[in-house]
Coordinates of C-alpha atoms in Angstrom, one line a residue:
M1 CA 33.0 84.3 -76.7
N2 CA 30.3 84.8 -74.3
A3 CA 29.4 81.2 -74.2
I4 CA 29.9 79.3 -71.1
Q5 CA 32.9 77.2 -71.3
P6 CA 32.9 73.8 -69.8
S7 CA 34.8 73.4 -66.6
Q8 CA 38.0 71.6 -67.1
P9 CA 39.9 70.1 -64.3
P10 CA 43.2 72.0 -63.7
L11 CA 46.1 70.7 -65.5
Q12 CA 48.2 70.4 -62.4
P13 CA 46.7 69.4 -59.1
I14 CA 46.7 72.2 -56.5
Q15 CA 49.2 71.6 -53.9
K16 CA 48.2 72.1 -50.4
R17 CA 50.3 74.5 -48.7
R18 CA 52.3 73.0 -46.0
V19 CA 51.7 74.4 -42.7
I20 CA 55.1 75.4 -41.4
A21 CA 55.1 75.3 -37.6
R22 CA 55.8 78.9 -36.7
P23 CA 57.3 79.5 -33.4
K24 CA 54.3 81.6 -32.2
R25 CA 53.5 79.3 -29.4
H26 CA 57.2 79.4 -28.4
L27 CA 57.1 83.2 -28.6
R28 CA 54.0 83.4 -26.4
Q29 CA 55.5 81.2 -23.9
R30 CA 58.7 83.2 -23.9
S31 CA 56.7 86.5 -23.5
Y32 CA 55.0 85.0 -20.5
Q33 CA 58.4 84.1 -19.1
V34 CA 59.6 87.6 -19.7
M35 CA 56.5 89.1 -18.0
A36 CA 56.9 86.8 -15.0
L37 CA 60.6 87.7 -14.7
E38 CA 59.7 91.4 -14.9
S39 CA 57.0 91.1 -12.3
T40 CA 59.3 89.1 -10.0
A41 CA 62.0 91.8 -10.4
K42 CA 59.4 94.6 -9.6
I43 CA 58.2 92.7 -6.5
A44 CA 61.8 92.2 -5.3
V45 CA 62.6 95.9 -5.7
N46 CA 59.5 96.8 -3.8
F47 CA 60.4 94.5 -1.0
L48 CA 63.9 96.0 -0.9
I49 CA 62.5 99.5 -0.7
T50 CA 60.1 98.5 2.0
A51 CA 62.9 96.9 4.0
V52 CA 65.0 100.1 3.7
A53 CA 62.1 102.3 4.8
G54 CA 61.4 100.0 7.7
S55 CA 65.0 100.1 8.8
A56 CA 65.1 103.9 8.6
L57 CA 61.9 104.1 10.7
V58 CA 63.4 101.8 13.3
Q59 CA 66.4 104.0 13.6
L60 CA 64.4 107.3 13.6
L61 CA 61.8 106.3 16.2
P62 CA 64.2 106.4 19.3
F63 CA 65.5 109.7 18.2
H64 CA 62.0 111.1 17.8
W65 CA 61.0 109.8 21.3
S66 CA 64.1 111.4 22.9
Q67 CA 63.3 114.7 21.1
Q68 CA 59.7 114.6 22.4
E69 CA 61.0 114.0 26.0
K70 CA 63.4 117.0 25.7
L71 CA 60.5 119.1 24.3
R72 CA 58.3 118.1 27.3
E73 CA 61.2 119.1 29.7
I74 CA 61.6 122.4 28.0
H75 CA 57.8 123.1 28.2
T76 CA 58.0 122.3 31.9
E77 CA 60.9 124.7 32.4
V78 CA 59.2 127.4 30.4
K79 CA 56.1 127.2 32.6
L80 CA 58.3 127.4 35.8
M81 CA 60.1 130.4 34.3
E82 CA 56.8 132.1 33.4
G83 CA 55.7 131.9 37.0
H84 CA 59.1 133.3 38.2
V85 CA 58.9 136.1 35.6
N86 CA 55.4 137.0 36.6
S87 CA 56.4 137.2 40.3
L88 CA 59.4 139.4 39.3
Q89 CA 57.1 141.6 37.3
V90 CA 54.7 142.1 40.2
E91 CA 57.6 142.9 42.5
F92 CA 59.1 145.3 39.9
S93 CA 55.8 147.1 39.4
R94 CA 55.4 147.3 43.2
N95 CA 58.9 148.7 43.6
F96 CA 58.2 151.5 41.1
D97 CA 54.7 152.3 42.4
P98 CA 54.9 155.9 43.8
Q99 CA 52.1 155.1 46.2
Q100 CA 54.0 152.3 47.9
A101 CA 57.4 154.0 47.9
K102 CA 57.1 154.9 51.5
S103 CA 56.2 151.4 52.7
I104 CA 59.0 149.9 50.6
R105 CA 61.5 152.3 52.1
Q106 CA 60.4 151.3 55.5
E107 CA 60.7 147.6 54.7
Q108 CA 64.1 147.8 53.2
G109 CA 65.6 150.4 55.5
Y110 CA 64.0 149.4 58.8
R111 CA 63.0 153.0 59.4
F112 CA 59.6 154.0 60.6
D113 CA 57.6 157.1 60.5
P114 CA 57.8 158.8 63.9
S115 CA 54.0 158.9 64.1
Q116 CA 53.8 155.1 64.0
R117 CA 54.0 153.0 67.1
R118 CA 55.4 149.6 67.1
V119 CA 53.2 146.9 68.6
V120 CA 54.9 143.6 69.6
L121 CA 52.8 140.6 70.7
M122 CA 54.7 138.2 72.8
N123 CA 54.0 134.8 74.3
Q124 CA 54.2 134.1 78.0
D125 CA 57.6 132.6 77.3
G126 CA 58.8 135.9 75.9
R127 CA 58.9 134.9 72.3
V128 CA 57.7 137.4 69.7
I129 CA 54.5 136.3 68.0
E130 CA 53.8 139.3 65.8
Q131 CA 55.2 142.8 65.1
T132 CA 53.1 145.5 63.5
D133 CA 53.4 149.2 63.1
L134 CA 50.3 151.2 63.7
L135 CA 49.5 154.8 63.0
P136 CA 47.9 156.7 65.9

């Protein structure tokens, strides 16, 4: 039983398996085509999005520029109004200053203190150069 048995050739010859051409190569080529089609679709969609964004920018830029111009005009008007408001505030504070009440009444009412004397400087032609009121 444990003896080595002589090798005998097999009774039937071993048949070589036939290599059946599997469509692997065809599948690879098809997967490359699918990937190429997918990449092309992605690029086309990206170009479309870029075109839409560019179109929106082209439409928005003139609006933005007009708004900036309006903003500059408003800033200019605000500066002018600030100057006007400042002058009105100075005049308002002067009008309600008790120390200047007498001089303001004289300016607005053309009345003068009896102790004041009017000095009028005239040209040789008879035109008035300057009028001032002096206290004695």
